Coordinates of C-alpha atoms and ligand atoms in Angstrom, one line a residue:
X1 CA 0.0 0.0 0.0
X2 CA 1.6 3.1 -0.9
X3 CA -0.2 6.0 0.1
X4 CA -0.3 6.8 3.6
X5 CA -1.0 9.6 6.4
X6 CA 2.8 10.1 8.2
X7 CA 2.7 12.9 10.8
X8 CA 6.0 14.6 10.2
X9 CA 5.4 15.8 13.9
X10 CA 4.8 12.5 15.7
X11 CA 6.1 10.0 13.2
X12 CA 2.8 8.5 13.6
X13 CA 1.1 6.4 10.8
X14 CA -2.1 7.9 10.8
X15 CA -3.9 6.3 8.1
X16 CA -3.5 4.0 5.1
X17 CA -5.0 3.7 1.8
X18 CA -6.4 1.5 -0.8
X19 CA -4.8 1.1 -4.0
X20 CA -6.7 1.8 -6.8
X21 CA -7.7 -0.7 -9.1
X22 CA -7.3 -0.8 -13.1
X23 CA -11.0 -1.4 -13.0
X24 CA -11.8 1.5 -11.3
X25 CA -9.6 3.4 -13.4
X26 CA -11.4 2.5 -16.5
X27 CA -14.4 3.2 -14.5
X28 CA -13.5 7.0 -13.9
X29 CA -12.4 7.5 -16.8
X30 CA -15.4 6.3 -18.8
X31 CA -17.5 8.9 -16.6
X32 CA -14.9 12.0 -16.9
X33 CA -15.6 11.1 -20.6
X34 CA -19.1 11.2 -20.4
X35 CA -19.1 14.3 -18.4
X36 CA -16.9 16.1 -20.9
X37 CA -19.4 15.6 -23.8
X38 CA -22.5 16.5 -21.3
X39 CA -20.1 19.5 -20.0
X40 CA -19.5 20.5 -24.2
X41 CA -23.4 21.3 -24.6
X42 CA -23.6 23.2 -21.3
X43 CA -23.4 27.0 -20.8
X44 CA -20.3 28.0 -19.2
X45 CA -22.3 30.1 -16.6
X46 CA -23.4 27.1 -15.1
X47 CA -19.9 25.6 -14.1
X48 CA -18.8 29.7 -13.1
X49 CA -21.6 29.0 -10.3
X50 CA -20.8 25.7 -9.4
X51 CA -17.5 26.7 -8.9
X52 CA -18.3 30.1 -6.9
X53 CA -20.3 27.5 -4.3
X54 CA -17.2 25.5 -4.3
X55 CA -14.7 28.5 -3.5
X56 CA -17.6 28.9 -0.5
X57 CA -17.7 25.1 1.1
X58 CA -14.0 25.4 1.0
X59 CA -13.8 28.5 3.1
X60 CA -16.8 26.5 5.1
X61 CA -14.4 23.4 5.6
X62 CA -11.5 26.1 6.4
X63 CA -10.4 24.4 9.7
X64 CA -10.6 21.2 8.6
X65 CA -9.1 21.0 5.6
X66 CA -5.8 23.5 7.1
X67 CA -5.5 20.6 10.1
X68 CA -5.7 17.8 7.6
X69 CA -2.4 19.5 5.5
X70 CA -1.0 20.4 9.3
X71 CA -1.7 16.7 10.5
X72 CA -0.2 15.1 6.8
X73 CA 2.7 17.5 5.3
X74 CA 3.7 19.2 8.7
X75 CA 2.7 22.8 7.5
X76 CA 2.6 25.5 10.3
X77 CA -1.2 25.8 11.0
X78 CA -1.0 29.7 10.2
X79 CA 0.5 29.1 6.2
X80 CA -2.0 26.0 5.9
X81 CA -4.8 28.6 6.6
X82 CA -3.4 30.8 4.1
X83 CA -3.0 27.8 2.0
X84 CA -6.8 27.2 2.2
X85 CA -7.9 30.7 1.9
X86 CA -5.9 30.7 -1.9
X87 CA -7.1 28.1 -3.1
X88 CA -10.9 29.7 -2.3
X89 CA -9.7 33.0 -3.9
X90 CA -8.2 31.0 -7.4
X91 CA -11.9 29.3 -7.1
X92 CA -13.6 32.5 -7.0
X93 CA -11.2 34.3 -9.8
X94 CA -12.2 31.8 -12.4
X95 CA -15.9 31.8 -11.4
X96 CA -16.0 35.7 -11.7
X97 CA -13.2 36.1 -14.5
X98 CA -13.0 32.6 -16.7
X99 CA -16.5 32.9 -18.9
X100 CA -15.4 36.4 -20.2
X101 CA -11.6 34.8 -20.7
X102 CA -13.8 31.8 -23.4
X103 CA -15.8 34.1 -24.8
X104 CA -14.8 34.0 -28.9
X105 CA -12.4 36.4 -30.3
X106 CA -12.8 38.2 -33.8
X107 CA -9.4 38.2 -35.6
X108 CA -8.6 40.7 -38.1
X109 CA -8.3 39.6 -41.6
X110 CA -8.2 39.8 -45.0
X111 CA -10.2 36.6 -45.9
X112 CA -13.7 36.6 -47.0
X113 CA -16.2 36.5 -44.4
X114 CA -16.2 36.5 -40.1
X115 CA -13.0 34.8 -38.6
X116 CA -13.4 33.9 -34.9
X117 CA -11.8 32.3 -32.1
X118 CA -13.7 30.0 -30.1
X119 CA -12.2 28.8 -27.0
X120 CA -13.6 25.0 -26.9
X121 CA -12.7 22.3 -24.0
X122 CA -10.2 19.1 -25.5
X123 CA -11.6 16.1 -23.0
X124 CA -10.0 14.7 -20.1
X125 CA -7.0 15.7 -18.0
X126 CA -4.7 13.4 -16.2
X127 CA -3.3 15.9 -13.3
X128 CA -0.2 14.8 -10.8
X129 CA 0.5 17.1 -8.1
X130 CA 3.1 17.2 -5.2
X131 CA 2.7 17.6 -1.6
X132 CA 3.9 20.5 -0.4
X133 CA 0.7 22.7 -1.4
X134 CA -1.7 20.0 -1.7
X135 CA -4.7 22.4 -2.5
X136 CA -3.2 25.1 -4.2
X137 CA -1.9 22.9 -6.6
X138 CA -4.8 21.3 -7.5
X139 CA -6.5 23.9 -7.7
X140 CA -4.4 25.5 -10.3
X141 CA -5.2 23.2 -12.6
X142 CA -8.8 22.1 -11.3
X143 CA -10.4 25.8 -11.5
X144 CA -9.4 27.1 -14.9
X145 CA -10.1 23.9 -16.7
X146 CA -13.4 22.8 -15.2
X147 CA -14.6 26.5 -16.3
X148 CA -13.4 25.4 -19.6
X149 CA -14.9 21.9 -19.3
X150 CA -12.0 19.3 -18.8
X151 CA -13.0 17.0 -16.6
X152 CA -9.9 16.0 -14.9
X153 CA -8.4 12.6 -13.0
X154 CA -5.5 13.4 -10.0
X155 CA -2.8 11.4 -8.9
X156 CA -1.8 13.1 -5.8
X157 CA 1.4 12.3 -4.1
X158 CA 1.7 9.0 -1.8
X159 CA 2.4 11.1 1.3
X160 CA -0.7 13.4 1.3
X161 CA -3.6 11.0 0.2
X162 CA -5.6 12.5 3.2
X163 CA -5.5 16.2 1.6
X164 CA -6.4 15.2 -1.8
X165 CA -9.5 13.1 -0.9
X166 CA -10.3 16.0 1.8
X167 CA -10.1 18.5 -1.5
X168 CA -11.6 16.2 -4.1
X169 CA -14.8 15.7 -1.4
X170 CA -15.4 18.8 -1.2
X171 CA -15.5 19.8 -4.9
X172 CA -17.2 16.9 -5.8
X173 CA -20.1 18.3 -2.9
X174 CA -21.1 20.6 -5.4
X175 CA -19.5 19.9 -8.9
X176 CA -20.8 16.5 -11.1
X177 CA -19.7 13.3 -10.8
X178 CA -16.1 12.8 -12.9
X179 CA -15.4 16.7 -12.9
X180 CA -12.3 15.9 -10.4
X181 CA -12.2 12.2 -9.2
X182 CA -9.0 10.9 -6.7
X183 CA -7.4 8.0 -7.5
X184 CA -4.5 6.0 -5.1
X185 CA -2.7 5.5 -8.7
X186 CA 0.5 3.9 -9.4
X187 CA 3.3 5.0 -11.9
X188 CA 2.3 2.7 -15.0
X189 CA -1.3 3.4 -14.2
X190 CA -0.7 7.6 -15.0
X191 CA 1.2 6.7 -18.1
X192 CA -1.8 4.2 -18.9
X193 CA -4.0 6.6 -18.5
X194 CA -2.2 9.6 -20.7
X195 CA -2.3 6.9 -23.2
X196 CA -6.2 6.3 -23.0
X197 CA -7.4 8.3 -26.1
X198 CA -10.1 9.8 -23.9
X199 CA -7.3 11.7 -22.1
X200 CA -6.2 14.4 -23.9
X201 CA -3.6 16.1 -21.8
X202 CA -1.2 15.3 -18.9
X203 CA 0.0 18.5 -16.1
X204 CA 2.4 18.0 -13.2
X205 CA 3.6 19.7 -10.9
X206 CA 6.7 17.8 -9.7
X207 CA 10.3 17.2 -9.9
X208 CA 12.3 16.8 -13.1
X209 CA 12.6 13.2 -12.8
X210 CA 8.8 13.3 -12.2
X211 CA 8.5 16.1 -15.0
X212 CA 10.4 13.6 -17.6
X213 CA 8.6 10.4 -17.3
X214 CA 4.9 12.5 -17.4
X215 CA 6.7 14.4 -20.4
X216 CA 7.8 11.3 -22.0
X217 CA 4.1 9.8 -21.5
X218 CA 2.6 12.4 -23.1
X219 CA 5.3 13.1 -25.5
X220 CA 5.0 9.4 -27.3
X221 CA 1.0 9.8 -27.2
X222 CA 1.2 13.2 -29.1
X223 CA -0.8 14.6 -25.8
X224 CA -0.2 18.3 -24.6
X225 CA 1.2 18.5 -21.3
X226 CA 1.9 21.4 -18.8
X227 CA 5.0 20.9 -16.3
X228 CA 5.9 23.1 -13.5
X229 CA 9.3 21.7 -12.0
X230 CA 12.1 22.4 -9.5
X231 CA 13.6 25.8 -9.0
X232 CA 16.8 27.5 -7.7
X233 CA 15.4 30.5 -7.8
X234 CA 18.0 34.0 -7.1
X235 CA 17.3 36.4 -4.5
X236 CA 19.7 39.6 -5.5
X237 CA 20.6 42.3 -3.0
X238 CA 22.7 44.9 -4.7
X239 CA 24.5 47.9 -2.9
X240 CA 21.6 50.4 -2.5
X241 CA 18.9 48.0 -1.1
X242 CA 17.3 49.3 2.2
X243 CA 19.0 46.2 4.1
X244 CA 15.5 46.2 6.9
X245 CA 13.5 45.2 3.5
X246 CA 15.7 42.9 2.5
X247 CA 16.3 41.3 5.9
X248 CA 12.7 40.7 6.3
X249 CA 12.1 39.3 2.9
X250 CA 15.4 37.0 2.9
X251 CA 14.2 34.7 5.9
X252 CA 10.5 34.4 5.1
X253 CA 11.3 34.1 1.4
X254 CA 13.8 31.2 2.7
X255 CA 11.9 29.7 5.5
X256 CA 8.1 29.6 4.5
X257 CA 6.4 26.2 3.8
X258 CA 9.6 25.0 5.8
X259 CA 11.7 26.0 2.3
X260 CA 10.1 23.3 0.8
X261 CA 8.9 25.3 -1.9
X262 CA 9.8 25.6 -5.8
X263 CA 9.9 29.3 -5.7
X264 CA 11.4 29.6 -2.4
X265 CA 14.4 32.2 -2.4
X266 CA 17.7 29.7 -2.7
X267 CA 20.4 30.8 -3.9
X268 CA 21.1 35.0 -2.4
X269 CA 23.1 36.9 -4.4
X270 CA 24.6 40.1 -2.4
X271 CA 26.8 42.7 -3.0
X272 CA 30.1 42.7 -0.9
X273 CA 29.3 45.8 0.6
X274 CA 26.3 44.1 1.8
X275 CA 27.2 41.0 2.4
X276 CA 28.1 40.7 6.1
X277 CA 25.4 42.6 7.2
X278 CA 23.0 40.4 4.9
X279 CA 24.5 36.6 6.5
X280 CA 24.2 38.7 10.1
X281 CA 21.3 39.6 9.9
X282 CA 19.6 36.0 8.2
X283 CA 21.7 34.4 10.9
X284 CA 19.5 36.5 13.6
X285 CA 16.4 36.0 12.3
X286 CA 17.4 31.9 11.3
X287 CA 18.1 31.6 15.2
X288 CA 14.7 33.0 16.3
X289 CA 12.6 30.3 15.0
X290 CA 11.4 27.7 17.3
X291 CA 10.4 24.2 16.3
X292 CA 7.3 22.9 17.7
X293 CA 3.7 21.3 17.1
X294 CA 2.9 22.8 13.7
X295 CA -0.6 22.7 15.3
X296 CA 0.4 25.1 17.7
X297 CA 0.0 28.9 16.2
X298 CA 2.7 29.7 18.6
X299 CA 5.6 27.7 16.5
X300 CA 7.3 29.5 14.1
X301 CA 9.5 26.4 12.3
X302 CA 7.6 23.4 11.2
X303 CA 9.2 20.2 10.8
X304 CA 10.0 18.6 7.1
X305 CA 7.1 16.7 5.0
X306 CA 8.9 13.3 5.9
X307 CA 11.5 11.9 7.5
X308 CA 13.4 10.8 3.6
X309 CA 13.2 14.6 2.8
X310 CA 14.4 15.0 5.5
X311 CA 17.7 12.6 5.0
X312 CA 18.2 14.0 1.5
X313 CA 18.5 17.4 2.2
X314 CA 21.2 16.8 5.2
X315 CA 23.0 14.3 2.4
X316 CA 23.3 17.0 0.4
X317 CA 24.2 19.7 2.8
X318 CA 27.0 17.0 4.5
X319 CA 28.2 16.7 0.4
X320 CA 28.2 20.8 0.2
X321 CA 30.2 20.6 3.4
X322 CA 32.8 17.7 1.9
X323 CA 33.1 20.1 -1.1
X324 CA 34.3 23.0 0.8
X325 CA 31.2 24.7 1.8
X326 CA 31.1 26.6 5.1
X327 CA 28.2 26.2 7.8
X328 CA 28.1 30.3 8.4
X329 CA 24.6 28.9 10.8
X330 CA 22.8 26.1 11.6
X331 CA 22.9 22.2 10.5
X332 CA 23.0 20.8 14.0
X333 CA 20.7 18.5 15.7
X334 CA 17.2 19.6 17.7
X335 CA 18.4 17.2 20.1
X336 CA 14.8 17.4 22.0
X337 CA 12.5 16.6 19.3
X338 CA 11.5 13.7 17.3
X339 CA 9.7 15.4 14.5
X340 CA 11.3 15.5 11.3
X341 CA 13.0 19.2 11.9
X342 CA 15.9 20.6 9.9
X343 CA 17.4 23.7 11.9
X344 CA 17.5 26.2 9.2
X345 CA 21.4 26.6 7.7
X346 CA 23.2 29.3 6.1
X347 CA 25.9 28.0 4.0
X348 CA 28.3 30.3 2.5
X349 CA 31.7 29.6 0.2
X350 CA 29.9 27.6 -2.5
X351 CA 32.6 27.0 -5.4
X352 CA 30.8 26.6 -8.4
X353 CA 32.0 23.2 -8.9
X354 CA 31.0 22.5 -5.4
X355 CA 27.3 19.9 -6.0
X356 CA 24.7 22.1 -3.9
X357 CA 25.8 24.9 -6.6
X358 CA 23.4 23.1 -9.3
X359 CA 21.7 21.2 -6.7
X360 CA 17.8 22.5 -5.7
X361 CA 17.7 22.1 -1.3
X362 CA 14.2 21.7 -1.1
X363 CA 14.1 22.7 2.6
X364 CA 15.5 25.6 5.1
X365 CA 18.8 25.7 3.8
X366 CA 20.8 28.8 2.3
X367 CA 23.0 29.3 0.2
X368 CA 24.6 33.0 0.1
X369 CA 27.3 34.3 -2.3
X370 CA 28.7 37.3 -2.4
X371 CA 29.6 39.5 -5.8
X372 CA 31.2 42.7 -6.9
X373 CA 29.5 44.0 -9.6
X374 CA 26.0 43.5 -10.8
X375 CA 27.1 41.7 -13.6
X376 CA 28.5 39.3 -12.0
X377 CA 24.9 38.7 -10.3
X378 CA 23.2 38.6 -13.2
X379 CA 25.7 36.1 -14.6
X380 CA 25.6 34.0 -11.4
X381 CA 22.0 34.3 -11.0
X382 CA 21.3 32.7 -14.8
X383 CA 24.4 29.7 -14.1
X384 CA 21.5 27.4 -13.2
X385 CA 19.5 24.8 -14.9
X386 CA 16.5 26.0 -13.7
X387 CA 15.0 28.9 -14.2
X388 CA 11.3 29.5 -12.6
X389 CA 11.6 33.3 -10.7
X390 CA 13.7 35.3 -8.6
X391 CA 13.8 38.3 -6.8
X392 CA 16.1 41.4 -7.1
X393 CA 16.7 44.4 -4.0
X394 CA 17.6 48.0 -4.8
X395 CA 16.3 51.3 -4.0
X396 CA 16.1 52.6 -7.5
X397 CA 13.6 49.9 -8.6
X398 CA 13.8 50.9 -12.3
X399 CA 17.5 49.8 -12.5
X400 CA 15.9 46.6 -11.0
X401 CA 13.1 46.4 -13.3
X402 CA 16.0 46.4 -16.1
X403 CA 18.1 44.1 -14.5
X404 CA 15.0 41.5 -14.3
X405 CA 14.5 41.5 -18.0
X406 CA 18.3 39.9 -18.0
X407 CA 17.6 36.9 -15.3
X408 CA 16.5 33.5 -17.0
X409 CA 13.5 32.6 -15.5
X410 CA 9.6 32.3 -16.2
X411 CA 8.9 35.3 -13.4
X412 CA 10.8 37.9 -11.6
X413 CA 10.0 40.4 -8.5
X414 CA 11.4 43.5 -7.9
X415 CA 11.7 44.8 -4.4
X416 CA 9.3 42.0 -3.2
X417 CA 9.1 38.3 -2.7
X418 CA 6.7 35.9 -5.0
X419 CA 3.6 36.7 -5.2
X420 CA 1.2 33.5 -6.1
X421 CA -2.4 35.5 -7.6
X422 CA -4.5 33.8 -9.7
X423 CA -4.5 36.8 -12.1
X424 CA -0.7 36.3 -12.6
X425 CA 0.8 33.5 -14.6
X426 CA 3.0 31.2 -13.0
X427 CA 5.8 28.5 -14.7
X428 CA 9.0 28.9 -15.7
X429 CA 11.8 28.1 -18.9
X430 CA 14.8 25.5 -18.9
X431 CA 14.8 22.5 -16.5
X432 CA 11.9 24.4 -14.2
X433 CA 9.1 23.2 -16.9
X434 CA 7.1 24.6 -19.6
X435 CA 3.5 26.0 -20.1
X436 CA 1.9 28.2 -17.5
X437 CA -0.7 27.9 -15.1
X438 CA -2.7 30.5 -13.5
X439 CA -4.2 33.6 -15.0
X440 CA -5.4 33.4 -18.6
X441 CA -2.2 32.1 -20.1
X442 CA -3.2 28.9 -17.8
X443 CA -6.2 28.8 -18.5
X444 CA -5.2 28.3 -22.1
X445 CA -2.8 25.3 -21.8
X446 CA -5.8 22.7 -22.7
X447 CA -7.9 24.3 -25.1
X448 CA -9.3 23.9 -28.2
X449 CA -8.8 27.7 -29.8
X450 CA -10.9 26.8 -32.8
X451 CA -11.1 28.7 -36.1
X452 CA -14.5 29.3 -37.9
X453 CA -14.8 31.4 -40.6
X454 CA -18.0 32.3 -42.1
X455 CA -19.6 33.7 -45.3
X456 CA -22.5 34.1 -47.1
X457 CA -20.6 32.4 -50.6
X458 CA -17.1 32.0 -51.6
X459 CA -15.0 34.9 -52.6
X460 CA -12.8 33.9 -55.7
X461 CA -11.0 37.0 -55.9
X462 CA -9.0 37.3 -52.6
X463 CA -6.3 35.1 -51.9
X464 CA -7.5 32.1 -50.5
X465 CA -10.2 32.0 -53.1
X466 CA -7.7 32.5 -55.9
X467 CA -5.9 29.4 -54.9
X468 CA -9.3 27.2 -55.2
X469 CA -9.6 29.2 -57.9
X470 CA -6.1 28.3 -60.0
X471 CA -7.3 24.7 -59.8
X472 CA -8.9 23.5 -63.2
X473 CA -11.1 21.1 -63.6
Ligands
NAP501 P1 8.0 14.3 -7.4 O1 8.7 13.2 -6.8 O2 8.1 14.5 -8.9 O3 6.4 14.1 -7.1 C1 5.4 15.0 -7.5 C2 4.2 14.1 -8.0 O4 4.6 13.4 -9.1 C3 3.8 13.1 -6.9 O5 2.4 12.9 -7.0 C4 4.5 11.8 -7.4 O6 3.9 10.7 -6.9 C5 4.3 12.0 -8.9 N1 5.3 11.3 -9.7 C6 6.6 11.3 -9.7 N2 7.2 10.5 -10.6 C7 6.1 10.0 -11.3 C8 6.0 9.1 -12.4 N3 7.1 8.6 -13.0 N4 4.8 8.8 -12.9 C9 3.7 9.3 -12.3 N5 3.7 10.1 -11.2 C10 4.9 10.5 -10.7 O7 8.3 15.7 -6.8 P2 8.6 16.0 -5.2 O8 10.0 15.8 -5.1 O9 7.7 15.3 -4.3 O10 8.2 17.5 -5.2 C11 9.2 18.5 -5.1 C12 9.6 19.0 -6.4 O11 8.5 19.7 -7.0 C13 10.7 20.1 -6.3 O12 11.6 19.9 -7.3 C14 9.9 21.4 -6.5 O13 10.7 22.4 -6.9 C15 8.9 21.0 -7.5 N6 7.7 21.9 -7.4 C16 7.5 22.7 -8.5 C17 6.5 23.6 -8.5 C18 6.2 24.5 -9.7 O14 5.1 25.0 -9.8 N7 7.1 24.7 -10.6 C19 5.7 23.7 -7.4 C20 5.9 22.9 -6.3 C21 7.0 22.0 -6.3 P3 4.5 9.9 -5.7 O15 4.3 10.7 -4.5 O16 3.6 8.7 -5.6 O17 5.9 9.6 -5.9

């Protein structure tokens, strides 16, 4: 059985799951089918409601659902609220925003007759998510594309089964039967499904290794797919950045979600007139957090999703250290707790052949250099496989805004850390994925845009005429 309920807290098995079963497979995906033809003949306005009522029970199952990703991934009760309360608001922003996003364009052009763009749904979506925002990803994917009328299948991750059922009950309180169904899949039975010719696209949200074999999948069954990978994204401090800002931003940009984020701040980039104060100051505010029940609003460091993450990210920082890396803070043992906790590390003296320089941490775990000119952080900052966002610190933020147009990535912020709005598109280039989701460029990934064009009669004399036209008969 391999999806189970861990408490990253306790260590505690909470709960364990059924597999599912190839029949039941077939089974959802014959009625995600079904749906999808009912859902092609339905007015759009109908789903915008459904999914307003769904943006409500989820603020109505708040506390529940925020405990259930407390009690499975280890999230600090205070950021699983928040967690909740997003994924209600990306809801709510399709419901109000999506039916104006499908209505048909006009395009401009010279043929005979009315062109138009219609925005038409493609069928069934295989969706695999990871755990560390186990609604917010989900709903990424789930909102924009049931407005368009995908119905969609999830394969959640094995370590937060409890979350996705949680989710998936809820929605399915309000939306039709197949318009998001759960399954306890295994690996060949998501590259099954991709392959079903009722499944018409495949998104992830994962790591590359995860990102290559869904790719692959729906690469060799000519399917579109969406993948949003790992991240190493920059966080650049340059001399005139008002070092308060940027000491507040660097440890929550660091530390939230316990660092296990893709966009989390990684690798910071500072100026070497800045960059004692910068390690000083992130070493302060490192050494104030507190591990504790996640539970308890009171703690301010949560422990790791598992006790593997947690094994990986000290092999990796022990390899960092082999290679010549220096512990500025942190990496020592909470000798008093037995939850999966990682004190949050500052390394500093990173080589660029040293491994953790190409290597994503996925935890709280920093790695600072220090530069002397800003090209050399713009250099530095693109010397990475990935490239998903980033952040840049100065007080004349249009020298920022012009510096961010040279980074490699899918999205950059100037004088702020991430934002994650429905409105704005999220994704990345290189190893961090391709496609978008969110906003209206997400909402495109899995959509017919269908030409019609239409006329009274044919038009032999402008160009697409004449070439009927040439033809003898
Ligand atoms: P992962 O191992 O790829 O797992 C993510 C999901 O993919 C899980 O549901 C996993 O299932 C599934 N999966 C993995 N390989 C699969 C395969 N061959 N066939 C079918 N399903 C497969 O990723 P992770 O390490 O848990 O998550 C962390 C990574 O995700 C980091 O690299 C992070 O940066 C990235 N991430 C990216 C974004 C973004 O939007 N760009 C957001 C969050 C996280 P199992 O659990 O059963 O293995």
């Amino acid at each position: 059985m391999a999806y189970k309920t861990v408490n990253p807290y306790t260590n505690e098995v909470v709960r364990t799951f059924e597999d599912t079963t190839d029949a039941e497979l077939e089974k959802t995906l014959e009625t995600a089918h079904a749906l999808y033809k009912t859902f092609r003949k339905q007015d759009v306005s109908k789903r915008a409601d459904m999914l307003r009522e769904i943006a409500a029970k989820i603020r109505e199952n708040a506390k529940e659902l925020a405990e259930m990703l407390t009690v499975e991934m280890g999230k600090l009760i205070g950021e699983a609220e928040g967690e909740v309360e997003l994924t209600a608001i990306i809801a709510e922003y399709y419901a109000d925003n999506g039916p104006k996003m499908l209505e048909p364009q006009e395009i401009e052009t010279g043929a005979n007759g009315i062109a138009e763009l219609h925005y038409q749904s493609t069928g069934v979506l295989m969706m695999v998510e990871p755990w560390n925002f186990p609604y917010y990803q989900v709903i990424r994917v789930f909102a924009p594309n049931f407005i368009v009328g995908n119905p969609m299948i999830l394969k959640h991750a094995s370590n937060t089964p409890g979350s996705a059922e949680l989710l998936t009950d809820v929605i399915s309180s309000v939306a039709p039967e197949g318009s998001l169904t759960n399954l306890f899949l295994n690996y060949d039975q998501v590259e099954k499904a991709i392959g079903d010719p009722r499944v018409q696209g495949a998104a992830l949200t994962g790591s590359e290794r995860g990102g290559a074999s869904i790719g692959e999948a729906a690469g060799k069954n000519l399917k579109q797919a969406t993948l949003e990978l790992g991240g190493m994204d920059p966080f650049i401090v340059l001399s005139d950045a008002n070092m308060d800002i940027v000491a507040d931003a660097a440890w929550r940009a660091r530390i939230y979600n316990t660092g296990q984020e893709c966009t989390s701040s990684k690798r910071f980039i500072v100026m070497e007139d800045k960059y004692d104060e910068f390690v000083e100051r992130l070493k302060d505010n490192f050494s104030k957090l507190k591990p504790g029940n996640p539970l308890d609003p009171e703690t301010t460091l949560a422990p790791m999703n598992s006790k593997g993450a947690k094994e990986e990210l000290q092999e990796q920082v022990d390899e960092a250290v082999a290679a010549g890396a220096t512990v500025y803070y942190g990496n020592e043992k909470y000798e008093d707790e037995e939850g999966q906790f990682f004190m949050p590390t500052i390394l500093t003296d990173i080589t660029t052949d040293n491994p953790v320089h190409k290597t994503e941490l996925f935890g709280p775990v920093a790695v600072v250099y220090k530069v002397s000119s800003v090209q050399e952080a713009i250099d530095l900052a693109n010397d990475s496989q990935y490239g998903l966002g980033g952040s840049i610190y100065t007080a004349d933020t249009e020298r920022g805004y012009e510096i961010a147009k040279e980074i490699e990535t899918g999205m950059m912020f100037v004088n702020t850390p991430r934002y994650s709005l429905p409105e704005l598109p999220f994704g990345g280039v290189k190893r961090s994925g391709f496609g978008r989701e969110m906003s209206r460029t997400g909402m495109m990934a899995f959509i017919n845009e269908k030409l019609i064009l239409k006329a009274d009669a044919p038009d032999m004399d402008n160009l697409a005429g004449a070439l009927i036209a040439s033809q003898e008969i």
